[in-house]
């Protein structure tokens, strides 16, 4: 069975500092990987995804994540954070379609708190 | 282009009651999934509907049921509400062959008293 572990429940950081949110997954088959962001009192927004191809994926707002198959990781990074990045971040996995399933398995989330 | 819309946004019920939550998928999407997000937790998969049938189900009791209509909108029904059913209920839509990319609504916050 698939599972996702987000090692840090909270990450406090000062504005303009770099940040890394860690995500490890467990699966016996190949997977698709996602990062979603949830701002207070809102639903989930897709931040970035890895489906295939280049192992480094980027979002439009400066986040990037690298798929590492040997370490079964998909850590999220940003070189310089803003106050507006304060939110809950969820890592998720799903099996590729064709297996009659695309349900998402989520980690427990990491609360990123950016201080001025 | 409207995204995924859910109604109502908030709901308060008492134990033992029944509730119905509604979801309209993003335009062009034919698959709807429902998730339960308890406070401080990640979303948990409840079930998924495709072509008006339940395609897959998570580890939730039969008190949780759903329906998908010909226009792809969906309902989530929960019977015999328990205090532990208090959560944010998220609807996500995708295309049947959309490579697992799901788009979420803002959710319905259910409080059971």
XYZ file of C-alpha atoms in Angstrom:
229
model
C 0.000 0.000 0.000
C 1.108 3.518 -0.695
C 1.874 6.014 2.048
C 3.301 9.499 2.393
C 5.392 10.855 5.242
C 5.931 14.539 5.793
C 8.682 14.667 8.347
C 8.046 18.166 9.678
C 4.675 19.224 11.025
C 5.773 22.860 11.300
C 8.552 24.866 9.651
C 9.147 28.407 10.926
C 11.346 30.608 8.744
C 12.134 34.278 8.300
C 11.171 36.143 5.163
C 13.686 35.880 2.291
C 15.313 32.787 3.812
C 15.413 29.472 1.924
C 13.133 26.627 2.941
C 12.796 22.890 2.340
C 9.689 20.870 3.142
C 10.406 17.173 3.215
C 8.281 14.412 1.742
C 8.972 10.683 1.523
C 6.672 8.115 -0.015
C 6.314 4.374 0.025
C 5.038 2.472 -2.974
C 5.741 -0.810 -4.736
C 4.854 0.669 -8.117
C 5.671 3.812 -10.012
C 3.752 6.860 -8.842
C 2.746 10.354 -9.692
C 3.686 12.940 -7.063
C 2.081 16.231 -6.129
C 2.412 19.171 -3.803
C -0.761 21.005 -2.836
C -1.016 24.222 -0.814
C -3.887 25.150 1.474
C -4.323 28.721 2.647
C -6.429 29.345 5.783
C -10.110 28.479 5.335
C -9.607 27.469 1.724
C -9.445 24.269 -0.321
C -6.340 22.748 -1.834
C -4.497 24.315 -4.745
C -2.150 22.309 -6.936
C 1.355 23.731 -6.556
C 3.349 21.369 -8.756
C 3.396 17.817 -10.034
C 5.756 15.113 -11.195
C 4.310 12.733 -13.766
C 7.334 11.706 -15.816
C 10.390 13.143 -17.535
C 12.632 15.663 -15.802
C 12.947 14.931 -12.109
C 13.040 18.637 -11.240
C 9.694 20.395 -11.486
C 8.936 24.041 -10.874
C 5.904 26.141 -10.015
C 5.103 29.619 -11.286
C 5.702 31.201 -7.860
C 9.275 30.046 -7.289
C 8.817 26.648 -5.642
C 10.560 23.573 -7.003
C 10.604 19.896 -6.113
C 12.897 17.093 -7.129
C 11.810 13.504 -7.561
C 14.435 11.135 -6.176
C 13.469 7.556 -6.937
C 16.336 5.927 -5.039
C 15.478 7.847 -1.870
C 11.714 7.793 -2.552
C 11.562 11.493 -1.837
C 9.910 14.546 -3.346
C 11.124 17.473 -1.246
C 9.767 20.970 -1.871
C 12.160 23.921 -1.886
C 12.111 27.664 -2.338
C 15.276 29.793 -2.298
C 13.597 32.879 -0.801
C 10.195 32.806 0.907
C 7.625 35.579 1.269
C 5.106 36.307 3.994
C 2.414 35.265 1.532
C 3.850 31.723 1.400
C 2.515 31.089 4.902
C 0.172 28.125 4.468
C -0.227 24.376 4.932
C 1.573 22.247 2.346
C 0.538 18.704 1.508
C 2.506 16.104 -0.390
C 0.453 13.455 -2.210
C 0.943 10.376 -4.373
C -1.215 8.434 -6.768
C -0.711 5.467 -9.024
C -0.648 6.317 -12.715
C -4.000 5.897 -14.470
C -4.640 2.631 -16.212
C -4.732 0.874 -12.873
C -8.333 2.016 -12.418
C -7.419 4.389 -9.667
C -6.219 7.942 -9.336
C -7.098 8.536 -5.715
C -4.675 10.759 -3.886
C -2.882 9.607 -0.750
C -1.881 12.624 1.320
C 0.686 13.232 3.984
C -0.304 14.899 7.225
C 0.877 18.296 6.036
C 3.579 20.810 6.933
C 2.673 24.199 8.293
C 5.036 26.807 6.803
C 5.089 29.958 8.914
C 7.039 32.882 7.448
C 8.010 35.651 9.861
C 8.978 39.230 8.906
C -14.151 29.091 -16.494
C -15.644 28.168 -13.146
C -13.601 25.862 -11.009
C -14.945 23.241 -8.635
C -17.826 24.616 -6.600
C -19.198 23.159 -3.386
C -22.279 23.948 -1.346
C -22.989 24.788 1.343
C -19.801 26.334 2.711
C -20.712 25.659 6.326
C -23.168 23.327 7.966
C -24.108 22.549 11.550
C -25.917 19.316 12.399
C -26.635 17.279 15.498
C -25.748 13.669 16.154
C -27.956 11.167 14.357
C -29.011 13.553 11.615
C -28.352 13.140 7.912
C -26.526 15.576 5.645
C -26.107 16.093 1.895
C -23.180 17.985 0.404
C -23.028 19.045 -3.221
C -20.281 19.498 -5.775
C -20.106 20.815 -9.317
C -16.951 19.789 -11.156
C -14.680 21.981 -13.210
C -15.839 22.395 -16.799
C -14.706 19.480 -18.947
C -14.177 17.151 -16.000
C -16.121 13.908 -15.676
C -14.703 12.391 -12.488
C -15.493 13.513 -8.952
C -13.691 12.451 -5.795
C -14.609 13.213 -2.199
C -12.178 13.636 0.682
C -12.579 14.170 4.404
C -10.082 16.451 6.145
C -10.181 16.363 9.915
C -8.673 19.255 11.810
C -4.883 19.187 11.599
C -4.819 16.200 9.236
C -4.349 15.546 5.565
C -7.362 14.756 3.395
C -8.574 11.158 3.434
C -10.117 9.625 0.314
C -13.787 8.706 0.710
C -14.805 7.604 -2.800
C -14.700 8.495 -6.473
C -17.453 8.651 -9.083
C -17.085 8.203 -12.812
C -19.845 7.683 -15.366
C -22.402 7.855 -12.534
C -20.907 4.886 -10.716
C -18.703 4.555 -7.669
C -15.347 3.573 -9.129
C -13.316 3.299 -5.960
C -13.911 3.610 -2.246
C -11.704 4.402 0.705
C -11.944 3.055 4.228
C -15.216 4.713 5.202
C -18.383 3.067 6.571
C -21.568 2.597 4.574
C -23.033 5.648 6.314
C -21.124 7.561 3.660
C -22.757 7.309 0.268
C -22.750 9.316 -2.903
C -24.223 9.924 -6.265
C -23.148 11.361 -9.587
C -25.610 12.925 -11.971
C -25.568 12.920 -15.800
C -24.125 16.466 -15.757
C -21.202 15.082 -13.681
C -22.166 16.947 -10.513
C -22.119 14.886 -7.355
C -23.571 14.569 -3.881
C -22.092 13.158 -0.706
C -24.567 11.850 1.856
C -23.741 10.986 5.425
C -26.331 9.227 7.593
C -26.498 8.850 11.377
C -23.962 11.598 11.963
C -21.354 11.136 14.680
C -19.304 13.775 16.439
C -16.260 12.367 14.659
C -17.760 13.257 11.286
C -16.971 16.906 11.976
C -14.484 17.880 9.293
C -13.864 19.789 6.096
C -15.278 17.823 3.173
C -13.451 18.438 -0.068
C -14.612 17.652 -3.557
C -12.093 17.248 -6.360
C -12.698 16.844 -10.059
C -10.554 15.458 -12.843
C -10.789 14.056 -16.311
C -11.045 10.297 -16.569
C -7.723 10.245 -18.396
C -6.306 13.315 -16.667
C -3.174 11.673 -15.299
C -4.398 12.010 -11.744
C -4.487 15.794 -11.717
C -7.326 16.694 -9.386
C -8.667 20.180 -8.791
C -10.264 20.923 -5.451
C -13.163 23.028 -4.326
C -13.072 25.228 -1.232
C -14.842 22.578 0.802
C -17.832 22.292 3.101
C -17.118 22.578 6.797
C -19.419 20.252 8.706
C -19.818 20.607 12.451
C -21.680 17.875 14.315
C -22.877 18.848 17.788
